[in-house]
Coordinates of C-alpha atoms in Angstrom, one line a residue:
X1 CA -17.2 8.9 11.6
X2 CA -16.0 12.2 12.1
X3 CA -14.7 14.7 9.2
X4 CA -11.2 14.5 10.6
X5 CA -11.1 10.8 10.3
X6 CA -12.9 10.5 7.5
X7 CA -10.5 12.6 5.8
X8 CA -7.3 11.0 7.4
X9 CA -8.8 8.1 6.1
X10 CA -9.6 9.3 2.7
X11 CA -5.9 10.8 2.2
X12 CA -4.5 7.2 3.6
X13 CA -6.8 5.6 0.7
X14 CA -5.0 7.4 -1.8
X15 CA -1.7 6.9 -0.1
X16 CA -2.1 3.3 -0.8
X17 CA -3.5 3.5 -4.4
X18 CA -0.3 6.1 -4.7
X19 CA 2.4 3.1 -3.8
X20 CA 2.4 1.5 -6.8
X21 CA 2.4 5.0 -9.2
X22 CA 4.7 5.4 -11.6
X23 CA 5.3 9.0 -10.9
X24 CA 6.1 10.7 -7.7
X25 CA 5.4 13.7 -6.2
X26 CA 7.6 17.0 -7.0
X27 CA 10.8 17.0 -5.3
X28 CA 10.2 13.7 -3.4
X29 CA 11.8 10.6 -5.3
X30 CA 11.3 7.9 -2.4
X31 CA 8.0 8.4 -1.7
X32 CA 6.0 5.7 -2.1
X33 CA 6.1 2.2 -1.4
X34 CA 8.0 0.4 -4.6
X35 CA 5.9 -1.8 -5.6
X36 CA 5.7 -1.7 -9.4
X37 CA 9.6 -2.9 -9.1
X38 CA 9.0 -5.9 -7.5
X39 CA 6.0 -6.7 -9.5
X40 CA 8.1 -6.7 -12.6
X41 CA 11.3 -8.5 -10.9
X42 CA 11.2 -12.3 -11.8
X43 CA 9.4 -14.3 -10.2
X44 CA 10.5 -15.9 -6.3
X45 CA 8.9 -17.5 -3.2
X46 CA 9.5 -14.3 -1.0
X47 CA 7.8 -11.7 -3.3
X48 CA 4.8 -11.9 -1.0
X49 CA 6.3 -10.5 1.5
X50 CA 8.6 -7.8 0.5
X51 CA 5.5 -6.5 -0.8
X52 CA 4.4 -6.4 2.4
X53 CA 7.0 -5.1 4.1
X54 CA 7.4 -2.3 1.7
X55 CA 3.5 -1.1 2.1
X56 CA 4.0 -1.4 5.9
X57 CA 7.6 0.4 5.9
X58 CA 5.9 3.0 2.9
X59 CA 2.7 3.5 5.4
X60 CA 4.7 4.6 8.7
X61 CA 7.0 6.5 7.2
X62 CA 4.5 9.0 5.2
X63 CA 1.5 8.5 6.3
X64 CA 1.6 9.2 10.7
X65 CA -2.1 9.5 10.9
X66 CA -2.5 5.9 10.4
X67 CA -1.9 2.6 12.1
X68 CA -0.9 -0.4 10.1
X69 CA -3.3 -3.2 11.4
X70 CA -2.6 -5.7 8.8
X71 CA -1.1 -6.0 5.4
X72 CA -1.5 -9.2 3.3
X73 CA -0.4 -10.0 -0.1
X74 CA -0.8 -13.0 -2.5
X75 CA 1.4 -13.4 -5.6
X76 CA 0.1 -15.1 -8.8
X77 CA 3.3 -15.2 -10.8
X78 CA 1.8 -16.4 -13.8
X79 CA 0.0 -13.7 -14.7
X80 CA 2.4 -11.1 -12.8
X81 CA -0.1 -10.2 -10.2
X82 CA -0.1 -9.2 -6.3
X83 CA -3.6 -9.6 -4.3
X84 CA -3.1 -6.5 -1.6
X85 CA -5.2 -6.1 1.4
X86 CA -4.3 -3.7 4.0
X87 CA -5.8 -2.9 7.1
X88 CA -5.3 0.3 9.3
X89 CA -6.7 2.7 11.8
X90 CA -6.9 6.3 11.7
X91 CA -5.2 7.7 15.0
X92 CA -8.0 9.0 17.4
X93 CA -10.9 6.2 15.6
X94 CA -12.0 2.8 16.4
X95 CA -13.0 2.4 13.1
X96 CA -10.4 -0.2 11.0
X97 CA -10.6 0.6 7.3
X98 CA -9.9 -1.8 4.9
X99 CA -8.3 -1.3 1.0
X100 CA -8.2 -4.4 -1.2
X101 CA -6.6 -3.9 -4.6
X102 CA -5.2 -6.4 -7.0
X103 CA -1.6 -4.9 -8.5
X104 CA -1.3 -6.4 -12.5
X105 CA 0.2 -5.1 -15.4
X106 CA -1.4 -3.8 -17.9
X107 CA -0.5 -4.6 -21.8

């Protein structure tokens, strides 16, 4: 690995630890993926994949230097929880890069 895509990889890393913060950047409300909204939303069948569908949508719009390979996301409602694994490619690298996280709340 390069330094160029080992830092476009380390910057989309914490991109996707960034979707789910509380607090965004200066002067930029909507960035970011949502995700701490649906976590706390009651609990239905689809939740799964708007998650999804937010870190995709949250991924190609602030984050260019990366290509969304795969995004999966398991809900466990009982204990208001979302199992995220996300797999992308840095533009200009064969290498796919993998982030797993599990999204919970904290009491």
């Amino acid at each position: 690995m390069n330094f160029a895509s080992f830092s476009a990889s380390s910057s989309t890393i914490s991109f996707c630890s960034c979707l789910v913060s509380a607090v965004s950047p200066p002067f930029q409300p909507f960035y970011g993926g949502n995700i701490r909204a649906l976590l706390f939303e009651l609990a239905y069948d689809d939740v799964a994949d708007d998650v999804e569908d937010n870190i995709r949508a949250a991924i190609e719009r602030f984050e260019p230097r990366a290509i969304v390979r795969r995004v999966d996301a398991k809900a466990d409602p009982d204990i208001n929880s979302i199992r995220v694994t996300i797999e992308f490619q840095i533009i200009n690298s064969e290498e796919l890069v993998t982030f797993s996280t599990t999204l919970s709340r904290l009491r």
